[in-house]
């Protein structure tokens, strides 16, 4: 059994998704693992991970609209507002999506479905640098 | 350390949950792993995985009602409508539930709580065939 | 590759979050694993796991308010009401947060971001004892 640990640092440009599928495939190939699992973790509470439809960008726009309606910026419900009207919504959006994902490895690649892409989802309106750790375990 | 990889293909009959707990226990037993982890992954963006209450089917009916209210089919918010009024809601439901689950293995079985069952959740109204990969790692 | 399995039993005092980060670091240190993954699983369907902001308790109060509004106790939508008005909402809250988390291990500790804490989230209003299994895999 092998273990391979790697890090991605992704600059974001405000709210929105950034595809990281190709980076994960590269790490999987470099790991030498033929089959096993690929664990992905984002070290933040206002950016998250998403496995989403990768063909029509409209799907991600719709998801963004849905989250903006469900968890509106500046909602008077929230008391944690010191860091801006988008901060507490960013925490809630992160929790409703995912901080941690695990993907199977088969034939030295992340075994995603045809329409599955992996995305970093920035929930803050300002630019950030986001750290992601990838661990691959297998044979 | 052992690794055991297996695949489930599950036919679905429109929106609703299908229990896969017994299939996971079978794969766990076949793996020869005494303790470790069982990773489950669904290769789709409009069907998802769920760990839910396994005693009263009313719980799953209530969850379905809750999701149908939260993410209504045909919501005018959505632009991605080419594949039908249930398609974009299916993507959102998948993201709110889970594409990837990991369950502990103890005594050669998935160590679920007394009231926990594992379900494939079909979110489309049409029938589909859904692929699931299971990876068991442990000793 | 090493495997280390441990159990936490956490008494809860009604709805709210209890931080378990320190307990996870202790288990990570005891495992002797230098790098790898730490899998955390809660064996219940009305308590869940959360990776959340650990500095301002207002963030967790806001999250609680958000969930209380999104999934109100006693919602007439629900038929599963035998165990009380908070029972079905507890199941939905568990599904919207997480039953299973995986965290990277680096330098013999859970490699969390500066502002990330791991919490058990009790969703029932009564006191409970909640069982959590932790598995650490790595080198």
Coordinates of C-alpha atoms in Angstrom, one line a residue:
Chain A
X1 CA 0.0 0.0 0.0
X2 CA 1.3 3.4 -1.0
X3 CA 0.6 6.9 0.4
X4 CA 1.2 10.1 -1.6
X5 CA 0.5 13.5 -0.1
X6 CA 0.4 16.8 -2.1
X7 CA -0.8 20.4 -1.8
X8 CA -2.6 22.7 -4.2
X9 CA -2.7 26.5 -3.6
X10 CA -5.4 28.1 -5.7
X11 CA -5.8 31.8 -6.1
X12 CA -9.5 32.8 -6.3
X13 CA -11.1 35.9 -7.8
X14 CA -14.1 36.3 -5.7
X15 CA -17.2 34.2 -5.4
X16 CA -17.4 31.3 -7.9
X17 CA -16.1 27.9 -8.8
X18 CA -12.7 26.9 -10.1
X19 CA -12.2 23.4 -11.6
X20 CA -9.4 21.4 -10.1
X21 CA -10.1 18.0 -11.8
X22 CA -7.0 18.2 -14.0
X23 CA -4.8 18.9 -11.0
X24 CA -6.2 15.9 -9.2
X25 CA -5.6 13.6 -12.2
X26 CA -2.0 14.9 -12.3
X27 CA -1.4 14.1 -8.6
X28 CA -3.1 10.7 -9.1
X29 CA -0.8 9.9 -12.0
X30 CA 2.3 11.1 -10.0
X31 CA 1.4 8.9 -7.0
X32 CA 2.0 5.7 -8.8
X33 CA -1.2 4.3 -7.2
X34 CA -3.1 2.0 -9.6
X35 CA -6.3 1.7 -7.5
X36 CA -7.4 3.1 -4.2
X37 CA -8.8 6.5 -3.0
X38 CA -8.0 10.1 -3.4
X39 CA -8.9 12.4 -0.5
X40 CA -9.2 16.1 -1.0
X41 CA -9.5 18.6 1.8
X42 CA -9.8 22.4 1.8
X43 CA -8.3 24.2 4.8
X44 CA -10.8 27.0 5.0
X45 CA -14.3 27.6 6.4
X46 CA -15.5 30.1 3.7
X47 CA -14.4 28.1 0.6
X48 CA -15.5 24.6 -0.1
X49 CA -15.4 21.6 -2.5
X50 CA -17.9 20.5 -4.9
X51 CA -18.4 17.5 -7.3
X52 CA -20.7 19.0 -9.9
X53 CA -21.8 18.7 -13.5
X54 CA -18.9 19.7 -15.8
X55 CA -20.6 20.2 -19.2
X56 CA -23.0 23.2 -18.9
X57 CA -21.6 26.1 -16.9
X58 CA -25.3 27.1 -16.5
X59 CA -25.5 24.4 -13.8
X60 CA -22.9 26.2 -11.7
X61 CA -24.6 29.5 -12.3
X62 CA -27.9 28.0 -11.2
X63 CA -26.3 26.5 -8.1
X64 CA -24.8 30.0 -7.3
X65 CA -28.3 31.5 -7.7
X66 CA -29.8 28.9 -5.5
X67 CA -27.3 29.4 -2.7
X68 CA -27.6 33.2 -3.0
X69 CA -31.3 32.9 -2.4
X70 CA -31.1 30.3 0.3
X71 CA -28.3 32.1 2.3
X72 CA -28.6 35.8 1.3
X73 CA -25.7 38.1 2.0
X74 CA -26.5 40.6 4.7
X75 CA -29.3 38.5 6.2
X76 CA -30.4 40.2 9.4
X77 CA -30.6 36.7 11.0
X78 CA -26.8 36.8 11.4
X79 CA -24.8 38.4 14.2
X80 CA -21.3 37.5 12.9
X81 CA -21.1 40.5 10.5
X82 CA -17.7 42.1 11.4
X83 CA -16.0 40.7 8.4
X84 CA -18.7 41.8 5.9
X85 CA -22.1 40.7 4.7
X86 CA -20.8 37.8 2.7
X87 CA -18.8 36.2 5.6
X88 CA -21.4 34.3 7.6
X89 CA -23.2 33.2 4.3
X90 CA -19.8 31.9 3.2
X91 CA -19.5 29.7 6.3
X92 CA -23.1 28.4 5.8
X93 CA -22.5 27.7 2.1
X94 CA -19.3 25.8 3.0
X95 CA -21.2 23.6 5.4
X96 CA -24.0 22.9 2.9
X97 CA -21.5 21.9 0.2
X98 CA -18.3 20.0 1.4
X99 CA -14.9 20.6 3.1
X100 CA -13.8 17.0 2.4
X101 CA -14.3 14.7 -0.6
X102 CA -13.0 11.3 -1.4
X103 CA -12.8 10.0 -5.0
X104 CA -11.9 6.4 -6.1
X105 CA -8.7 5.8 -8.0
X106 CA -8.8 3.4 -10.9
X107 CA -6.2 2.9 -13.7
X108 CA -4.0 5.6 -12.1
X109 CA -6.7 8.3 -12.4
X110 CA -9.6 9.8 -10.4
X111 CA -12.5 7.6 -11.4
X112 CA -15.1 10.3 -11.9
X113 CA -18.4 9.9 -13.8
X114 CA -18.6 11.3 -17.3
X115 CA -20.3 14.4 -16.1
X116 CA -18.5 14.9 -12.8
X117 CA -16.0 17.7 -12.3
X118 CA -14.3 18.7 -9.0
X119 CA -14.4 22.3 -8.1
X120 CA -13.1 24.7 -5.5
X121 CA -16.0 27.0 -4.5
X122 CA -14.9 30.4 -3.3
X123 CA -17.8 31.9 -1.3
X124 CA -16.2 35.3 -0.3
X125 CA -16.5 38.2 -2.7
X126 CA -12.9 39.2 -2.2
X127 CA -9.9 37.4 -3.8
X128 CA -8.2 34.7 -1.6
X129 CA -5.5 32.1 -1.8
X130 CA -6.9 28.7 -0.8
X131 CA -4.9 25.7 0.3
X132 CA -6.0 22.1 -0.5
X133 CA -4.4 18.9 0.7
X134 CA -4.6 15.8 -1.5
X135 CA -3.9 12.3 -0.1
X136 CA -3.8 9.2 -2.3
X137 CA -3.8 5.8 -0.7
X138 CA -3.8 2.5 -2.6
X139 CA -1.8 -0.1 -4.5
Chain B
X1 CA -2.9 -3.4 4.8
X2 CA -5.4 -4.6 2.2
X3 CA -7.4 -2.9 -0.5
X4 CA -10.5 -4.3 -2.0
X5 CA -12.4 -2.5 -4.9
X6 CA -15.8 -3.4 -6.1
X7 CA -18.7 -1.9 -8.2
X8 CA -22.4 -1.8 -7.7
X9 CA -24.8 -1.0 -10.6
X10 CA -28.2 -0.1 -9.3
X11 CA -31.3 0.3 -11.5
X12 CA -33.6 3.1 -10.2
X13 CA -37.3 3.7 -10.9
X14 CA -37.5 7.4 -10.6
X15 CA -37.1 9.7 -7.7
X16 CA -36.6 8.0 -4.3
X17 CA -34.2 6.0 -2.1
X18 CA -32.9 2.5 -2.5
X19 CA -31.2 0.8 0.4
X20 CA -27.7 -0.5 -0.3
X21 CA -26.6 -1.4 3.2
X22 CA -26.8 -5.2 2.7
X23 CA -24.7 -4.9 -0.5
X24 CA -22.0 -2.9 1.4
X25 CA -21.9 -5.5 4.2
X26 CA -21.4 -8.2 1.5
X27 CA -18.5 -6.4 0.0
X28 CA -17.0 -5.8 3.4
X29 CA -17.2 -9.5 4.3
X30 CA -15.7 -10.5 0.9
X31 CA -12.8 -8.0 1.4
X32 CA -11.3 -10.0 4.3
X33 CA -10.7 -6.6 6.0
X34 CA -11.2 -6.9 9.8
X35 CA -11.1 -3.2 10.5
X36 CA -10.6 -0.1 8.5
X37 CA -12.7 2.1 6.2
X38 CA -15.3 1.5 3.5
X39 CA -15.5 4.3 0.9
X40 CA -18.6 4.6 -1.3
X41 CA -18.8 6.9 -4.3
X42 CA -21.6 7.5 -6.8
X43 CA -20.5 8.4 -10.3
X44 CA -23.4 10.8 -11.1
X45 CA -24.5 14.4 -10.4
X46 CA -28.2 13.8 -10.2
X47 CA -28.2 10.8 -7.9
X48 CA -26.5 10.8 -4.5
X49 CA -25.8 8.9 -1.3
X50 CA -27.5 9.2 2.1
X51 CA -26.9 7.8 5.5
X52 CA -30.4 7.9 7.0
X53 CA -32.8 6.5 9.6
X54 CA -33.6 2.9 8.6
X55 CA -36.6 2.0 10.7
X56 CA -39.5 4.3 9.7
X57 CA -39.9 4.8 5.9
X58 CA -41.8 8.0 6.9
X59 CA -38.4 9.6 7.6
X60 CA -37.4 9.2 4.0
X61 CA -40.8 10.4 2.8
X62 CA -40.4 13.5 5.0
X63 CA -36.9 14.1 3.6
X64 CA -38.3 13.9 0.1
X65 CA -41.0 16.4 0.9
X66 CA -38.4 18.7 2.5
X67 CA -36.2 18.6 -0.6
X68 CA -39.1 19.0 -2.9
X69 CA -40.1 22.2 -1.1
X70 CA -36.5 23.5 -0.8
X71 CA -35.6 22.8 -4.4
X72 CA -38.8 22.8 -6.3
X73 CA -39.0 21.2 -9.8
X74 CA -39.4 23.8 -12.5
X75 CA -38.2 26.7 -10.3
X76 CA -38.0 29.8 -12.6
X77 CA -34.7 30.6 -10.8
X78 CA -33.0 28.0 -13.0
X79 CA -31.6 28.5 -16.5
X80 CA -30.4 24.9 -17.0
X81 CA -33.8 23.4 -18.0
X82 CA -33.1 21.6 -21.3
X83 CA -33.1 18.2 -19.7
X84 CA -36.4 18.8 -17.9
X85 CA -37.8 20.6 -14.8
X86 CA -36.3 17.9 -12.5
X87 CA -32.7 18.1 -13.8
X88 CA -31.3 21.2 -12.1
X89 CA -33.1 20.4 -8.8
X90 CA -31.5 16.9 -9.0
X91 CA -28.0 18.5 -9.2
X92 CA -28.8 20.7 -6.2
X93 CA -30.2 17.8 -4.2
X94 CA -27.1 15.8 -4.9
X95 CA -24.9 18.5 -3.6
X96 CA -27.0 19.0 -0.5
X97 CA -26.8 15.3 0.3
X98 CA -23.6 13.4 -0.6
X99 CA -21.6 12.0 -3.6
X100 CA -19.1 10.4 -1.3
X101 CA -19.4 8.6 2.1
X102 CA -16.9 6.7 4.2
X103 CA -18.0 4.2 6.8
X104 CA -15.8 2.5 9.4
X105 CA -15.2 -1.3 9.1
X106 CA -15.2 -3.2 12.4
X107 CA -15.5 -7.0 12.7
X108 CA -15.6 -7.5 8.9
X109 CA -18.7 -5.3 8.6
X110 CA -19.7 -1.7 8.0
X111 CA -20.0 -0.4 11.5
X112 CA -23.2 1.6 11.2
X113 CA -25.3 2.8 14.1
X114 CA -28.4 0.8 15.0
X115 CA -30.7 3.2 13.1
X116 CA -28.4 4.0 10.2
X117 CA -29.0 2.7 6.7
X118 CA -27.1 3.6 3.5
X119 CA -29.2 4.7 0.5
X120 CA -28.8 5.5 -3.1
X121 CA -31.0 8.6 -3.7
X122 CA -32.3 8.9 -7.3
X123 CA -33.3 12.5 -7.9
X124 CA -34.5 12.3 -11.5
X125 CA -38.1 11.3 -12.2
X126 CA -37.1 8.9 -15.0
X127 CA -35.5 5.4 -14.5
X128 CA -31.7 5.2 -14.5
X129 CA -28.8 2.8 -14.0
X130 CA -26.4 4.2 -11.4
X131 CA -22.8 3.1 -10.8
X132 CA -21.3 3.1 -7.4
X133 CA -17.6 2.2 -6.5
X134 CA -16.8 0.8 -3.2
X135 CA -13.2 0.8 -1.8
X136 CA -12.3 -1.0 1.4
X137 CA -9.0 -0.3 3.1
X138 CA -7.7 -1.9 6.3
X139 CA -6.2 -4.9 8.0
Chain C
X1 CA 1.1 1.7 6.3
X2 CA -0.5 1.8 9.7
X3 CA -4.1 1.6 10.8
X4 CA -5.3 2.9 14.2
X5 CA -9.0 2.7 15.3
X6 CA -10.4 4.5 18.3
X7 CA -13.8 5.5 19.7
X8 CA -15.1 8.6 21.3
X9 CA -18.3 8.7 23.4
X10 CA -19.6 12.2 23.9
X11 CA -22.4 13.2 26.3
X12 CA -24.5 16.0 24.8
X13 CA -26.8 18.5 26.7
X14 CA -29.4 19.2 24.1
X15 CA -29.1 21.0 20.8
X16 CA -25.7 22.6 20.1
X17 CA -22.1 22.0 19.1
X18 CA -19.3 20.4 21.1
X19 CA -15.8 20.8 19.9
X20 CA -13.8 17.5 19.5
X21 CA -10.7 18.9 17.8
X22 CA -8.4 18.2 20.8
X23 CA -9.6 14.6 21.1
X24 CA -8.9 14.0 17.4
X25 CA -5.4 15.5 17.8
X26 CA -4.8 13.1 20.8
X27 CA -5.9 10.1 18.8
X28 CA -3.7 11.2 15.8
X29 CA -0.6 11.6 18.1
X30 CA -1.3 8.1 19.7
X31 CA -1.6 6.5 16.3
X32 CA 2.1 7.0 15.5
X33 CA 1.0 8.0 11.9
X34 CA 3.2 10.8 10.5
X35 CA 1.1 11.5 7.5
X36 CA -2.1 10.1 6.0
X37 CA -5.8 10.5 6.7
X38 CA -8.1 10.7 9.8
X39 CA -11.6 9.4 9.2
X40 CA -14.4 10.5 11.7
X41 CA -17.8 8.9 11.7
X42 CA -20.9 9.5 14.0
X43 CA -23.1 6.5 14.5
X44 CA -26.4 8.4 14.7
X45 CA -28.9 10.0 12.4
X46 CA -29.9 12.9 14.6
X47 CA -26.4 14.2 15.5
X48 CA -23.8 15.1 13.0
X49 CA -20.3 16.3 12.4
X50 CA -19.2 19.8 11.4
X51 CA -16.0 21.5 10.3
X52 CA -16.6 25.1 11.3
X53 CA -15.0 28.4 12.2
X54 CA -13.4 28.0 15.7
X55 CA -12.7 31.7 16.7
X56 CA -16.1 33.4 17.1
X57 CA -18.8 31.3 18.8
X58 CA -21.3 33.7 17.1
X59 CA -20.6 31.7 13.9
X60 CA -22.1 28.6 15.5
X61 CA -25.0 30.5 16.9
X62 CA -25.7 32.0 13.5
X63 CA -25.5 28.5 11.9
X64 CA -28.0 27.2 14.5
X65 CA -30.4 30.1 13.7
X66 CA -30.0 29.4 10.0
X67 CA -30.9 25.7 10.5
X68 CA -33.7 26.5 12.9
X69 CA -35.3 28.7 10.2
X70 CA -34.6 26.3 7.3
X71 CA -35.8 23.2 9.1
X72 CA -38.3 24.4 11.8
X73 CA -39.2 22.1 14.7
X74 CA -42.8 21.0 14.4
X75 CA -43.1 21.8 10.7
X76 CA -46.5 20.5 9.6
X77 CA -44.7 19.1 6.4
X78 CA -43.4 16.2 8.5
X79 CA -45.3 13.0 9.2
X80 CA -42.6 11.4 11.4
X81 CA -43.5 13.1 14.6
X82 CA -43.9 10.3 17.1
X83 CA -40.5 11.1 18.8
X84 CA -41.2 14.8 19.1
X85 CA -41.2 18.0 17.0
X86 CA -37.4 18.1 17.0
X87 CA -36.9 14.6 15.7
X88 CA -37.5 14.8 12.0
X89 CA -35.7 18.2 11.8
X90 CA -32.7 16.5 13.5
X91 CA -32.6 14.0 10.7
X92 CA -32.7 16.7 8.0
X93 CA -30.1 18.8 9.8
X94 CA -27.8 15.7 10.0
X95 CA -28.1 15.1 6.3
X96 CA -27.4 18.8 5.4
X97 CA -24.3 18.8 7.6
X98 CA -22.2 15.5 7.7
X99 CA -22.2 12.0 9.2
X100 CA -18.7 11.4 7.9
X101 CA -15.6 13.6 7.6
X102 CA -12.0 12.9 6.6
X103 CA -9.1 15.1 7.6
X104 CA -5.5 15.0 6.4
X105 CA -2.8 14.0 8.9
X106 CA 0.5 15.9 8.7
X107 CA 3.3 15.9 11.3
X108 CA 1.3 13.5 13.6
X109 CA -1.6 15.9 13.9
X110 CA -4.9 16.6 12.1
X111 CA -3.9 19.2 9.5
X112 CA -6.8 21.7 10.0
X113 CA -6.8 25.3 8.7
X114 CA -6.1 28.0 11.3
X115 CA -9.8 28.7 11.7
X116 CA -11.1 25.2 11.4
X117 CA -12.5 23.3 14.3
X118 CA -14.3 19.9 14.3
X119 CA -17.6 19.7 16.2
X120 CA -20.2 17.1 17.1
X121 CA -23.5 18.7 16.4
X122 CA -26.4 17.5 18.6
X123 CA -29.7 18.2 16.9
X124 CA -32.1 16.8 19.5
X125 CA -33.3 19.0 22.4
X126 CA -32.8 16.2 25.0
X127 CA -29.4 15.0 26.3
X128 CA -27.8 12.0 24.5
X129 CA -24.6 9.9 24.5
X130 CA -23.1 9.9 21.0
X131 CA -20.6 7.4 19.6
X132 CA -17.9 8.4 17.2
X133 CA -15.4 6.1 15.5
X134 CA -12.0 7.5 14.4
X135 CA -9.8 5.6 11.9
X136 CA -6.3 6.8 11.1
X137 CA -4.5 5.4 8.1
X138 CA -1.0 6.4 7.0
X139 CA 2.7 6.1 7.4

